Structures are given as structure tokens and as C-alpha cells.
């Protein structure tokens, strides 16, 4: 049987589903549908148990110093689920122009905010984390109107779009008062960058078709050799067979590995060896990228 720390917390998800019914928010059916989608994806606890898993992964000398109760940890996870639902809805708004869902997402962010306060998180930290995400989303939308894009324009957005999901973990470390917030959040920025880039590498074709540029798509488009004719409308055969296949996949997977290694190196200062947090959430990102490179090199060698 799987370790209880890695299983979905069905009781917490049940509570949230009941609460959503009682929030009297608009478009409630769509919100419930999104929550059920997130619940289905939460089988290893990376959404609804992440703060409890992080707390249990701390080195004993740090864990014993913390004065955070089990109820506070559960509230952090509850707030994270609400945050995840809200920003998943915002992503749909940005990708599909589904503006009718904005009021619902706004309501869910307010709920998450109130739960974080109830858990004891300082408002300054909550505001800082949510502001980073809001600014990243604003920058991404602004860049869509530009004709020219460079990878560096999008690299900071990798962690910025999802750093709020590490809010609870950043607060837990901050409570130890062993370093300032920026130092403590560095590992989580690398984690979010690796996770976001993993998603973007998978979605690069859909993103280009929508005109939604990301770090991955700009790397792929920029790496088209100069002697290959450019097209007003991107030729996906050229992009796939030349830019992505020859250089893009290996480079982007290498960046995922680098972000993962940097995250692990930083968080190992605070987490015990073989921690569930790193093994369940971070190492799979690195391992999948390494496997993709290995398989890709085999394919290339079979051709050449």
C-alpha cells in the first residue's frame, strides 16, 4: 500500500466540494468540474497534501523547532487546492478567452487568501506570492501582442506563473528564521520552473497554434537554422523535424534537469535524505527529462 503521505486526501476534497456548492459563486458547475479534474490529478498528494508532505520531509532539527500545528498544515493544503482551482480557471481564461469564468476565479482566490490568513501566514507573504503570479500572467499576455520574442522574455515567467503553489512551504521555512524569504524561496522557484517547462515542452505545438508563446516555443522557433526558409505561418513539419528534433528537445530537457538539480541542491539543506517531497515531486521531473534525452539520442543515432 502507498505511503499515506503520498495518497490523495479525499476527506479534504470532499469538504471543498461541499463548500463550493455553498459559496454561491457564479458558474458553479464549471468550478466543480475543474475541482474534480484537479482532484483526479492529485493521486500522489502534490496538490492537497504538499505542505504536510513538505513538513514531514524536514530534517528533524528543523521539524522540532517549528510551532505549526497539524490543523495549520491542513489549512495550508486546503488553501493550496483553492488556489490551484482558481489559477487553473485563469489559465483557461487566458488560453480560451473564457472571460465568463473570471468572477468565479476571483471568488476562489479570496477564499484561498482567507484560509492562508486563518492558517497564520502573514499577509505580506501572501500578497507577495500572489503578486508574482499576477505580474507573470500580465507579462505573458502583454508579450502576445509583440511580433518578436526572445527566450529571455519568458524565462522568468516559468516560476512566476505557479510560485503561489509553494506559498505554504515558503512560509514553513520562513518560520524557522534561518534566512530571508528570497533565499528560502530559491529552491521553490527552480522547482516551479522545472515543472512549468515540463508542461510547456509537451504543449509547444498547441501553444504556437494559439499564438501563446512560452519559453519552450521561443527556444524552438529561434533555433531554426538560418539556411532554412522562414514562413509567415509556421510550418510544423520544419519546426518538428529540424528545430525541435535536432536541438530543441535536448536543450529544453537539459534546462529541466538543471532547474531540478538546483532545486534539489537548495532544498537538501533543509530536507532529510530521501525525502518524500523530493522523491515524489522533483526527481520525476528530472528523470523524465533524462529519459527523453536518452530515447531521443537513440533515435538520432539510428538515423545517422
CSV table of C-alpha atoms in Angstrom, one decimal:
chain,number,residue,atom,x,y,z
A,1,UNK,CA,0.0,0.0,0.0
A,2,UNK,CA,1.2,3.5,-0.8
A,3,UNK,CA,2.5,5.6,2.0
A,4,UNK,CA,-0.3,7.7,3.5
A,5,UNK,CA,1.6,10.9,2.9
A,6,UNK,CA,1.5,10.2,-0.9
A,7,UNK,CA,-2.2,9.4,-1.1
A,8,UNK,CA,-4.9,11.8,-2.1
A,9,UNK,CA,-6.8,13.4,0.9
A,10,UNK,CA,-10.3,12.5,-0.2
A,11,UNK,CA,-11.8,13.9,3.0
A,12,UNK,CA,-10.3,17.3,2.3
A,13,UNK,CA,-11.5,17.3,-1.3
A,14,UNK,CA,-15.0,16.3,-0.1
A,15,UNK,CA,-15.1,19.3,2.2
A,16,UNK,CA,-14.0,21.6,-0.6
A,17,UNK,CA,-16.6,20.2,-3.0
A,18,UNK,CA,-19.3,20.8,-0.4
A,19,UNK,CA,-18.0,24.3,0.3
A,20,UNK,CA,-18.0,25.2,-3.4
A,21,UNK,CA,-21.8,24.4,-3.5
A,22,UNK,CA,-22.3,26.8,-0.6
A,23,UNK,CA,-20.1,29.7,-1.9
A,24,UNK,CA,-22.9,31.0,-4.2
A,25,UNK,CA,-20.3,31.8,-6.8
A,26,UNK,CA,-21.3,32.2,-10.5
A,27,UNK,CA,-20.7,29.4,-13.0
A,28,UNK,CA,-20.5,26.9,-10.1
A,29,UNK,CA,-20.8,23.8,-12.4
A,30,UNK,CA,-17.7,24.8,-14.2
A,31,UNK,CA,-15.8,25.3,-10.9
A,32,UNK,CA,-16.9,21.9,-9.7
A,33,UNK,CA,-15.8,20.4,-13.0
A,34,UNK,CA,-12.4,22.0,-12.6
A,35,UNK,CA,-12.1,20.8,-9.0
A,36,UNK,CA,-12.9,17.3,-10.0
A,37,UNK,CA,-10.2,17.4,-12.7
A,38,UNK,CA,-7.7,18.6,-10.1
A,39,UNK,CA,-8.8,16.0,-7.6
A,40,UNK,CA,-8.2,13.3,-10.2
A,41,UNK,CA,-4.7,14.6,-10.8
A,42,UNK,CA,-3.9,14.7,-7.0
A,43,UNK,CA,-3.3,11.0,-6.5
A,44,UNK,CA,0.2,11.5,-5.1
A,45,UNK,CA,-0.7,14.4,-2.9
A,46,UNK,CA,1.1,17.1,-4.8
A,47,UNK,CA,-1.8,19.5,-4.5
A,48,UNK,CA,-3.8,18.6,-1.4
A,49,UNK,CA,-1.0,17.2,0.8
A,50,UNK,CA,2.0,19.1,-0.4
A,51,UNK,CA,2.5,21.2,2.7
A,52,UNK,CA,2.1,18.2,5.1
A,53,UNK,CA,4.5,16.2,2.9
A,54,UNK,CA,7.0,19.1,3.0
A,55,UNK,CA,6.7,19.4,6.8
A,56,UNK,CA,7.2,15.7,7.3
A,57,UNK,CA,10.3,15.8,5.0
A,58,UNK,CA,12.1,18.4,7.0
A,59,UNK,CA,15.3,17.4,8.9
A,60,UNK,CA,14.5,16.5,12.5
A,61,UNK,CA,16.4,19.5,13.8
A,62,UNK,CA,14.2,21.8,11.8
A,63,UNK,CA,10.9,19.9,12.3
A,64,UNK,CA,11.2,20.0,16.1
A,65,UNK,CA,11.8,23.8,16.1
A,66,UNK,CA,8.6,24.5,14.2
A,67,UNK,CA,5.4,25.5,16.1
A,68,UNK,CA,3.0,24.8,13.3
A,69,UNK,CA,0.0,22.6,14.2
A,70,UNK,CA,-1.4,19.7,12.1
A,71,UNK,CA,-4.5,21.9,11.7
A,72,UNK,CA,-2.4,24.8,10.3
A,73,UNK,CA,-0.8,22.4,7.8
A,74,UNK,CA,-4.1,21.1,6.7
A,75,UNK,CA,-5.3,24.6,6.2
A,76,UNK,CA,-2.3,25.4,4.1
A,77,UNK,CA,-3.2,22.4,1.9
A,78,UNK,CA,-6.8,23.4,1.7
A,79,UNK,CA,-5.8,26.9,0.6
A,80,UNK,CA,-3.5,25.4,-2.0
A,81,UNK,CA,-6.3,23.4,-3.5
A,82,UNK,CA,-8.5,26.6,-3.8
A,83,UNK,CA,-5.5,28.4,-5.3
A,84,UNK,CA,-4.9,25.6,-7.8
A,85,UNK,CA,-8.6,25.7,-8.9
A,86,UNK,CA,-8.6,29.5,-9.2
A,87,UNK,CA,-5.4,29.7,-11.3
A,88,UNK,CA,-6.4,26.7,-13.4
A,89,UNK,CA,-9.5,28.6,-14.3
A,90,UNK,CA,-7.5,31.8,-15.0
A,91,UNK,CA,-5.3,29.7,-17.4
A,92,UNK,CA,-8.4,28.6,-19.3
A,93,UNK,CA,-9.4,32.3,-19.5
A,94,UNK,CA,-6.0,33.2,-20.9
A,95,UNK,CA,-5.9,30.2,-23.3
A,96,UNK,CA,-9.5,30.1,-24.5
A,97,UNK,CA,-10.7,33.7,-23.8
A,98,UNK,CA,-13.3,32.3,-21.5
A,99,UNK,CA,-13.8,35.6,-19.7
A,100,UNK,CA,-17.1,34.5,-18.2
A,101,UNK,CA,-15.2,32.4,-15.6
A,102,UNK,CA,-13.2,35.4,-14.2
A,103,UNK,CA,-15.7,36.2,-11.4
A,104,UNK,CA,-15.6,32.6,-10.2
A,105,UNK,CA,-11.8,32.5,-10.2
A,106,UNK,CA,-11.7,35.8,-8.3
A,107,UNK,CA,-14.0,34.4,-5.7
A,108,UNK,CA,-11.8,31.3,-5.2
A,109,UNK,CA,-8.7,33.5,-4.8
A,110,UNK,CA,-10.5,35.4,-2.0
A,111,UNK,CA,-11.4,32.1,-0.3
A,112,UNK,CA,-7.8,30.9,-0.6
A,113,UNK,CA,-6.5,34.2,0.8
A,114,UNK,CA,-8.8,34.0,3.9
A,115,UNK,CA,-7.7,30.4,4.6
A,116,UNK,CA,-4.0,31.3,4.4
A,117,UNK,CA,-4.6,34.0,6.9
A,118,UNK,CA,-6.5,31.6,9.1
A,119,UNK,CA,-3.5,29.3,8.9
A,120,UNK,CA,-1.3,32.1,10.3
A,121,UNK,CA,0.5,33.1,7.1
A,122,UNK,CA,1.5,36.8,7.1
A,123,UNK,CA,-0.5,39.0,4.7
A,124,UNK,CA,2.8,40.4,3.3
A,125,UNK,CA,3.9,37.0,2.2
A,126,UNK,CA,0.5,36.1,0.7
A,127,UNK,CA,0.4,39.4,-1.2
A,128,UNK,CA,4.0,38.9,-2.4
A,129,UNK,CA,3.4,35.4,-3.8
A,130,UNK,CA,0.0,36.2,-5.5
A,131,UNK,CA,1.5,39.4,-6.9
A,132,UNK,CA,4.3,37.5,-8.5
A,133,UNK,CA,1.8,35.2,-10.3
A,134,UNK,CA,-0.4,38.2,-11.3
A,135,UNK,CA,2.6,40.0,-12.7
A,136,UNK,CA,3.8,37.0,-14.6
A,137,UNK,CA,0.3,36.5,-16.2
A,138,UNK,CA,0.2,40.2,-17.1
A,139,UNK,CA,3.6,40.0,-18.7
A,140,UNK,CA,2.7,36.9,-20.7
A,141,UNK,CA,-0.5,38.5,-22.0
A,142,UNK,CA,1.4,41.7,-22.9
A,143,UNK,CA,4.1,39.7,-24.8
A,144,UNK,CA,1.4,38.1,-27.0
A,145,UNK,CA,0.9,41.4,-28.8
A,146,UNK,CA,4.5,41.7,-29.8
A,147,UNK,CA,5.8,40.4,-33.1
A,148,UNK,CA,9.3,39.5,-31.9
A,149,UNK,CA,10.0,37.2,-28.9
A,150,UNK,CA,13.2,36.1,-27.2
A,151,UNK,CA,13.5,33.2,-24.8
A,152,UNK,CA,14.8,35.6,-22.1
A,153,UNK,CA,11.5,37.4,-22.2
A,154,UNK,CA,9.7,34.3,-21.0
A,155,UNK,CA,12.3,32.6,-18.7
A,156,UNK,CA,11.3,34.4,-15.5
A,157,UNK,CA,7.6,33.5,-16.2
A,158,UNK,CA,8.4,29.8,-15.7
A,159,UNK,CA,8.4,30.1,-11.9
A,160,UNK,CA,6.3,33.3,-11.8
A,161,UNK,CA,3.1,31.6,-13.1
A,162,UNK,CA,3.0,29.0,-10.3
A,163,UNK,CA,5.1,30.1,-7.3
A,164,UNK,CA,1.9,30.7,-5.3
A,165,UNK,CA,1.5,26.9,-5.0
A,166,UNK,CA,4.7,26.9,-2.9
A,167,UNK,CA,3.4,29.6,-0.6
A,168,UNK,CA,2.8,27.3,2.3
A,169,UNK,CA,6.2,25.7,2.0
A,170,UNK,CA,8.0,29.0,1.8
A,171,UNK,CA,6.2,30.1,4.9
A,172,UNK,CA,7.1,26.9,6.8
A,173,UNK,CA,10.8,27.5,6.1
A,174,UNK,CA,10.4,31.2,6.8
A,175,UNK,CA,9.0,30.3,10.3
A,176,UNK,CA,12.4,28.8,11.1
A,177,UNK,CA,14.0,32.2,10.7
A,178,UNK,CA,17.2,30.8,9.3
A,179,UNK,CA,17.4,33.1,6.2
A,180,UNK,CA,15.4,35.7,4.4
A,181,UNK,CA,12.4,34.9,2.2
A,182,UNK,CA,14.2,35.4,-1.1
A,183,UNK,CA,17.0,32.9,-0.1
A,184,UNK,CA,14.4,30.4,1.1
A,185,UNK,CA,12.2,30.6,-2.0
A,186,UNK,CA,15.1,30.0,-4.4
A,187,UNK,CA,14.6,26.2,-4.4
A,188,UNK,CA,10.9,26.6,-5.0
A,189,UNK,CA,11.5,28.9,-7.9
A,190,UNK,CA,13.6,26.3,-9.5
A,191,UNK,CA,11.0,23.6,-8.8
A,192,UNK,CA,8.3,25.7,-10.4
A,193,UNK,CA,10.5,26.5,-13.4
A,194,UNK,CA,11.2,22.8,-13.9
A,195,UNK,CA,7.5,21.8,-13.6
A,196,UNK,CA,6.3,24.6,-15.9
A,197,UNK,CA,8.9,23.9,-18.5
A,198,UNK,CA,8.0,20.2,-18.5
A,199,UNK,CA,4.4,21.2,-19.2
A,200,UNK,CA,5.4,23.7,-21.9
A,201,UNK,CA,7.7,21.2,-23.7
A,202,UNK,CA,4.7,18.8,-24.0
A,203,UNK,CA,2.3,21.6,-25.2
A,204,UNK,CA,4.6,23.6,-27.5
A,205,UNK,CA,2.7,22.8,-30.7
A,206,UNK,CA,-0.7,23.8,-29.2
A,207,UNK,CA,0.8,27.0,-27.8
A,208,UNK,CA,2.2,28.1,-31.1
A,209,UNK,CA,-1.1,27.3,-32.9
A,210,UNK,CA,-2.9,29.5,-30.3
A,211,UNK,CA,-0.2,32.3,-30.6
A,212,UNK,CA,0.6,31.8,-27.0
A,213,UNK,CA,4.4,32.0,-26.7
A,214,UNK,CA,6.3,30.4,-23.9
A,215,UNK,CA,10.0,29.9,-23.1
A,216,UNK,CA,9.8,26.5,-24.9
A,217,UNK,CA,8.2,27.8,-28.1
A,218,UNK,CA,10.6,30.7,-28.4
A,219,UNK,CA,13.6,28.4,-28.0
A,220,UNK,CA,12.2,26.1,-30.7
A,221,UNK,CA,11.4,28.9,-33.1
A,222,UNK,CA,14.7,30.7,-32.6
A,223,UNK,CA,16.7,27.6,-33.2
A,224,UNK,CA,15.6,27.2,-36.8
A,225,UNK,CA,18.9,27.2,-38.8
A,226,UNK,CA,19.5,30.3,-40.8
A,227,UNK,CA,19.6,28.4,-44.1
A,228,UNK,CA,16.1,27.0,-43.6
A,229,UNK,CA,13.5,29.2,-45.3
A,230,UNK,CA,11.2,31.1,-42.8
A,231,UNK,CA,7.5,31.0,-43.2
A,232,UNK,CA,4.8,33.6,-42.4
A,233,UNK,CA,2.8,30.8,-40.9
A,234,UNK,CA,5.0,28.3,-39.1
A,235,UNK,CA,5.5,25.0,-40.9
A,236,UNK,CA,5.2,22.4,-38.1
A,237,UNK,CA,7.0,19.8,-40.2
A,238,UNK,CA,10.0,22.1,-40.3
A,239,UNK,CA,9.7,23.0,-36.6
A,240,UNK,CA,9.3,19.4,-35.5
A,241,UNK,CA,11.9,17.8,-37.8
A,242,UNK,CA,14.6,20.5,-37.7
A,243,UNK,CA,14.2,22.8,-34.7
A,244,UNK,CA,12.7,20.5,-32.1
A,245,UNK,CA,14.2,17.3,-33.2
A,246,UNK,CA,17.8,18.4,-33.9
A,247,UNK,CA,18.4,20.8,-30.9
A,248,UNK,CA,15.2,21.9,-29.1
A,249,UNK,CA,14.2,18.8,-27.2
A,250,UNK,CA,17.7,18.1,-25.8
A,251,UNK,CA,18.2,21.7,-24.9
A,252,UNK,CA,14.9,22.1,-23.1
A,253,UNK,CA,15.2,18.8,-21.3
A,254,UNK,CA,18.6,19.9,-20.2
A,255,UNK,CA,17.1,23.0,-18.7
A,256,UNK,CA,14.6,21.0,-16.8
A,257,UNK,CA,17.4,18.8,-15.4
A,258,UNK,CA,19.4,22.0,-14.4
A,259,UNK,CA,16.4,23.5,-12.7
A,260,UNK,CA,15.7,20.2,-10.9
A,261,UNK,CA,19.3,19.8,-9.8
A,262,UNK,CA,19.4,23.4,-8.5
A,263,UNK,CA,16.1,22.8,-6.6
A,264,UNK,CA,17.4,19.6,-5.0
A,265,UNK,CA,20.7,21.1,-4.0
A,266,UNK,CA,18.9,24.0,-2.3
A,267,UNK,CA,16.2,22.1,-0.6
A,268,UNK,CA,18.6,19.4,0.6
A,269,UNK,CA,19.9,22.0,3.1
A,270,UNK,CA,16.5,21.6,4.9
A,271,UNK,CA,15.1,18.2,4.0
A,272,UNK,CA,16.2,14.8,5.3
A,273,UNK,CA,17.9,12.4,2.8
A,274,UNK,CA,15.5,10.5,0.6
A,275,UNK,CA,12.6,12.9,1.5
A,276,UNK,CA,9.2,12.2,0.1
A,277,UNK,CA,8.9,15.8,-1.1
A,278,UNK,CA,11.9,15.5,-3.4
A,279,UNK,CA,11.3,11.9,-4.5
A,280,UNK,CA,7.6,12.4,-5.3
A,281,UNK,CA,7.6,15.9,-6.8
A,282,UNK,CA,11.0,16.9,-8.1
A,283,UNK,CA,13.0,13.8,-9.1
A,284,UNK,CA,10.3,12.6,-11.5
A,285,UNK,CA,10.7,15.9,-13.5
A,286,UNK,CA,14.5,15.3,-13.8
A,287,UNK,CA,14.1,11.5,-14.5
A,288,UNK,CA,11.5,12.1,-17.3
A,289,UNK,CA,13.8,14.7,-18.9
A,290,UNK,CA,16.8,12.4,-18.7
A,291,UNK,CA,14.8,9.5,-20.2
A,292,UNK,CA,13.5,11.8,-23.0
A,293,UNK,CA,17.1,12.8,-23.9
A,294,UNK,CA,18.3,9.2,-23.8
A,295,UNK,CA,15.5,8.0,-26.0
A,296,UNK,CA,16.0,10.9,-28.4
A,297,UNK,CA,19.7,10.2,-28.7
A,298,UNK,CA,18.9,6.6,-29.6
A,299,UNK,CA,16.6,7.8,-32.3
A,300,UNK,CA,19.1,10.2,-33.7
A,301,UNK,CA,21.9,7.6,-33.7
A,302,UNK,CA,19.6,5.2,-35.6
A,303,UNK,CA,19.2,7.8,-38.3
A,304,UNK,CA,22.7,9.0,-38.6
